[in-house]
Short mmCIF file of C-alpha atoms in Angstrom, two decimals:
data_model
loop_
_atom_site.label_atom_id
_atom_site.label_comp_id
_atom_site.label_asym_id
_atom_site.label_seq_id
_atom_site.Cartn_x
_atom_site.Cartn_y
_atom_site.Cartn_z
CA GLY A 1 113.41 82.26 95.07
CA ALA A 2 113.37 80.72 98.39
CA GLY A 3 111.26 82.29 101.04
CA VAL A 4 112.27 82.61 104.67
CA SER A 5 113.04 79.16 106.50
CA GLN A 6 113.32 77.91 110.01
CA SER A 7 114.16 74.87 111.75
CA PRO A 8 112.86 72.46 113.58
CA SER A 9 109.24 73.08 112.07
CA ASN A 10 108.45 71.51 115.77
CA LYS A 11 110.39 71.23 119.03
CA VAL A 12 109.30 69.40 122.04
CA THR A 13 111.23 69.44 125.19
CA GLU A 14 111.40 69.41 128.98
CA LYS A 15 110.76 72.17 131.68
CA GLY A 16 114.50 73.12 131.99
CA LYS A 17 116.21 72.80 129.35
CA ASP A 18 118.00 75.16 126.46
CA VAL A 19 116.23 75.57 123.43
CA GLU A 20 117.61 76.62 119.72
CA LEU A 21 115.70 77.91 116.96
CA ARG A 22 117.04 78.90 113.87
CA CYS A 23 116.16 81.34 111.06
CA ASP A 24 117.21 81.56 107.76
CA PRO A 25 116.04 84.48 106.03
CA ILE A 26 115.60 85.45 102.21
CA SER A 27 118.75 86.24 100.48
CA GLY A 28 119.80 90.09 100.37
CA HIS A 29 117.44 91.02 103.26
CA THR A 30 119.14 92.70 105.70
CA ALA A 31 116.59 93.54 108.37
CA LEU A 32 115.60 90.23 110.76
CA TYR A 33 112.52 90.30 113.15
CA TRP A 34 111.77 87.71 115.49
CA TYR A 35 108.09 87.06 117.08
CA ARG A 36 106.13 85.01 118.86
CA GLN A 37 102.80 83.69 118.75
CA SER A 38 100.94 81.81 121.83
CA LEU A 39 97.96 79.47 120.97
CA GLY A 40 94.98 82.00 119.53
CA GLN A 41 96.97 84.99 119.93
CA GLY A 42 98.54 87.81 118.20
CA LEU A 43 102.23 87.79 117.24
CA GLU A 44 104.53 89.57 120.43
CA PHE A 45 107.90 91.02 118.97
CA LEU A 46 110.86 89.65 120.60
CA ILE A 47 114.28 90.91 118.54
CA TYR A 48 114.95 93.00 115.65
CA PHE A 49 117.95 92.93 113.60
CA GLN A 50 119.25 95.65 111.01
CA GLY A 51 122.61 95.00 108.84
CA ASN A 52 125.21 95.31 111.34
CA SER A 53 123.78 97.53 114.27
CA ALA A 54 122.94 96.56 117.36
CA PRO A 55 119.57 94.42 117.72
CA ASP A 56 116.46 96.18 119.11
CA LYS A 57 115.99 93.66 121.73
CA SER A 58 113.10 95.64 123.47
CA GLY A 59 110.46 92.39 123.29
CA LEU A 60 112.18 89.69 124.77
CA PRO A 61 110.56 88.46 128.24
CA SER A 62 113.57 87.58 130.33
CA ASP A 63 117.29 87.44 129.82
CA ARG A 64 116.60 83.65 129.51
CA PHE A 65 115.84 84.58 125.99
CA SER A 66 118.92 85.52 123.65
CA ALA A 67 119.66 85.75 119.89
CA GLU A 68 122.03 86.44 117.44
CA ARG A 69 122.53 86.80 114.19
CA THR A 70 125.96 85.45 112.64
CA GLY A 71 127.05 87.17 109.36
CA GLY A 72 124.03 89.42 108.68
CA SER A 73 122.25 86.36 107.72
CA VAL A 74 121.12 83.28 109.86
CA SER A 75 119.86 83.63 112.99
CA THR A 76 119.60 81.87 116.28
CA LEU A 77 116.76 82.44 118.86
CA THR A 78 118.16 80.68 122.02
CA ILE A 79 115.73 80.15 125.40
CA GLN A 80 117.52 78.64 128.23
CA ARG A 81 115.86 76.87 131.13
CA THR A 82 112.74 76.63 129.12
CA GLN A 83 109.47 76.94 131.34
CA GLN A 84 105.86 75.85 130.25
CA GLU A 85 104.98 79.45 129.38
CA ASP A 86 107.81 79.73 126.60
CA SER A 87 105.29 77.16 124.51
CA ALA A 88 104.39 78.98 121.74
CA VAL A 89 104.92 79.42 117.65
CA TYR A 90 108.00 81.18 117.19
CA LEU A 91 107.80 83.04 113.77
CA CYS A 92 110.94 85.14 112.04
CA ALA A 93 110.42 87.48 109.17
CA SER A 94 112.90 89.44 106.88
CA SER A 95 112.40 92.67 105.02
CA LEU A 96 114.74 94.31 102.45
CA THR A 97 115.65 96.70 105.06
CA GLY A 98 114.17 97.60 108.35
CA GLN A 99 114.47 101.45 107.95
CA SER A 100 111.67 102.07 105.56
CA SER A 101 108.14 101.76 106.92
CA TYR A 102 106.84 99.98 103.68
CA ASN A 103 109.16 97.41 103.48
CA GLU A 104 106.82 93.79 103.40
CA GLN A 105 108.26 92.16 105.98
CA PHE A 106 108.38 88.20 104.61
CA PHE A 107 107.42 85.30 107.37
CA GLY A 108 108.80 81.80 108.02
CA PRO A 109 106.40 78.49 108.62
CA GLY A 110 107.35 78.99 112.17
CA THR A 111 108.78 76.43 114.82
CA ARG A 112 106.15 75.31 117.33
CA LEU A 113 107.87 75.14 120.82
CA THR A 114 105.91 72.63 123.49
CA VAL A 115 107.45 72.49 127.01
CA LEU A 116 106.52 69.53 128.93
CA SER B 1 102.49 93.61 124.21
CA GLN B 2 99.63 93.33 121.89
CA GLN B 3 98.00 97.11 121.10
CA GLY B 4 95.73 96.17 118.47
CA GLU B 5 92.43 95.03 118.81
CA GLU B 6 90.22 93.00 116.39
CA ASP B 7 86.41 92.26 116.11
CA PRO B 8 85.04 90.22 115.55
CA GLN B 9 87.21 87.60 117.07
CA ALA B 10 85.46 84.99 114.85
CA LEU B 11 83.29 85.53 111.68
CA SER B 12 81.29 82.76 110.03
CA ILE B 13 79.71 83.28 106.56
CA GLN B 14 78.36 81.73 103.58
CA GLU B 15 80.63 81.46 100.24
CA GLY B 16 79.64 84.44 98.10
CA GLU B 17 79.06 86.58 100.59
CA ASN B 18 81.45 89.65 101.73
CA ALA B 19 83.49 89.49 105.15
CA THR B 20 84.26 92.80 107.39
CA MET B 21 86.64 92.86 109.94
CA ASN B 22 87.69 95.50 112.03
CA CYS B 23 90.90 96.59 113.97
CA SER B 24 91.61 99.32 116.78
CA TYR B 25 94.55 100.13 117.69
CA LYS B 26 96.30 102.84 120.28
CA THR B 27 99.64 104.68 119.22
CA SER B 28 100.77 107.13 116.15
CA ILE B 29 101.17 104.66 113.32
CA ASN B 30 103.52 105.01 109.79
CA ASN B 31 101.35 102.41 108.12
CA LEU B 32 98.82 99.75 108.78
CA GLN B 33 99.44 95.83 107.32
CA TRP B 34 96.88 93.00 107.12
CA TYR B 35 98.00 89.56 107.11
CA ARG B 36 96.77 86.43 106.83
CA GLN B 37 97.21 83.09 108.57
CA ASN B 38 97.02 79.50 107.85
CA SER B 39 96.38 76.85 110.13
CA GLY B 40 98.32 78.78 112.82
CA ARG B 41 101.90 78.81 110.83
CA GLY B 42 103.20 81.28 108.61
CA LEU B 43 101.50 84.82 107.79
CA VAL B 44 101.04 86.25 104.21
CA HIS B 45 101.05 89.67 103.48
CA LEU B 46 97.85 91.03 102.14
CA ILE B 47 97.92 94.71 101.86
CA LEU B 48 99.44 98.13 103.36
CA ILE B 49 97.73 101.36 103.85
CA ARG B 50 99.50 104.08 104.69
CA SER B 51 98.60 106.67 107.56
CA ASN B 52 97.78 109.22 104.76
CA GLU B 53 95.89 107.28 102.99
CA ARG B 54 92.30 106.32 103.35
CA GLU B 55 90.96 103.55 101.13
CA LYS B 56 93.41 100.66 99.40
CA HIS B 57 92.00 98.24 97.34
CA SER B 58 93.54 95.30 95.91
CA GLY B 59 91.75 92.33 94.10
CA ARG B 60 88.69 91.47 96.45
CA LEU B 61 89.88 93.03 99.13
CA ARG B 62 89.01 96.73 100.63
CA VAL B 63 90.57 98.35 103.35
CA THR B 64 90.09 101.64 105.25
CA LEU B 65 91.76 103.22 107.58
CA ASP B 66 90.91 106.45 109.70
CA THR B 67 93.32 107.88 111.85
CA SER B 68 91.06 109.99 113.35
CA LYS B 69 89.35 106.67 115.32
CA LYS B 70 92.90 105.14 115.22
CA SER B 71 90.82 101.85 113.28
CA SER B 72 90.78 100.01 110.47
CA SER B 73 88.62 97.81 108.43
CA LEU B 74 89.56 95.28 105.98
CA LEU B 75 86.56 93.78 103.75
CA ILE B 76 86.92 90.72 101.70
CA THR B 77 84.28 90.53 98.80
CA ALA B 78 82.58 87.82 97.28
CA SER B 79 84.47 85.27 99.74
CA ARG B 80 85.59 81.91 99.27
CA ALA B 81 85.93 78.73 101.14
CA ALA B 82 89.82 79.25 100.57
CA ASP B 83 89.79 82.85 102.43
CA THR B 84 89.17 80.42 105.65
CA ALA B 85 91.93 81.60 107.61
CA SER B 86 92.47 84.10 110.70
CA TYR B 87 93.40 87.72 109.43
CA PHE B 88 95.26 90.28 111.60
CA CYS B 89 96.12 94.10 111.83
CA ALA B 90 99.58 94.84 112.12
CA THR B 91 100.67 98.87 113.19
CA ARG B 92 104.00 99.95 112.04
CA ASP B 93 104.04 102.19 114.89
CA THR B 94 106.38 105.84 114.58
CA GLY B 95 109.67 105.48 115.62
CA ARG B 96 109.58 101.42 115.88
CA ARG B 97 110.79 98.84 113.13
CA ALA B 98 108.94 95.93 114.17
CA LEU B 99 105.13 95.74 113.81
CA THR B 100 102.58 95.41 116.35
CA PHE B 101 99.83 93.15 115.83
CA GLY B 102 95.88 92.93 116.75
CA SER B 103 94.78 89.60 118.37
CA GLY B 104 93.29 88.43 114.68
CA THR B 105 89.95 87.54 113.51
CA ARG B 106 89.04 83.78 112.74
CA LEU B 107 87.00 83.44 109.65
CA GLN B 108 85.22 80.32 108.28
CA VAL B 109 83.80 80.67 104.61
CA GLN B 110 80.99 77.84 104.37
CA PRO B 111 81.04 76.54 100.71
#
């Protein structure tokens, strides 16, 4: 079946503009995660959604970052007033459920964001 | 923040040789996972080892976990050029849902 998809694959924007990144999880997966990866680094957790529960936003670096998940499926990560340090690859992952410690997370191909 | 540290940061070997990567972490974990990433994009899950396990095998992969030392190693045997990628360890920390990733090891397998 289809994996996790993300769009756009690349986004170039000017400093100060807002951007929206989209993630389509695997059908039936109730858990969705956003991570970001700066050049040459590991992944940094941003936010986690599990079903209809309140999201875990503990990884969001500032109030310029927000995310929503509509209908328990598609998620949008929004970055307002982008800064150059926001440049990174933003990766989305989904799993059957986040409530089991042993569910594999399936990753999308990522969106490479470049803020000029 | 990144809690995992991996070494080496980069590793270059010849095809057919074994590659060993190490990962250290700081907190209490439920499990530790290894991922592979090609070309800086999507990650592929390789293997998961639970906190009560010490060793696990999957094909040419062998993972060990030492919870007393808070460390893990990934061994790739009989490496192939196609194994060239970055490898990350990730921990599922107790009480957390998201994974905490290490900084990765870039493996280059020369044909």
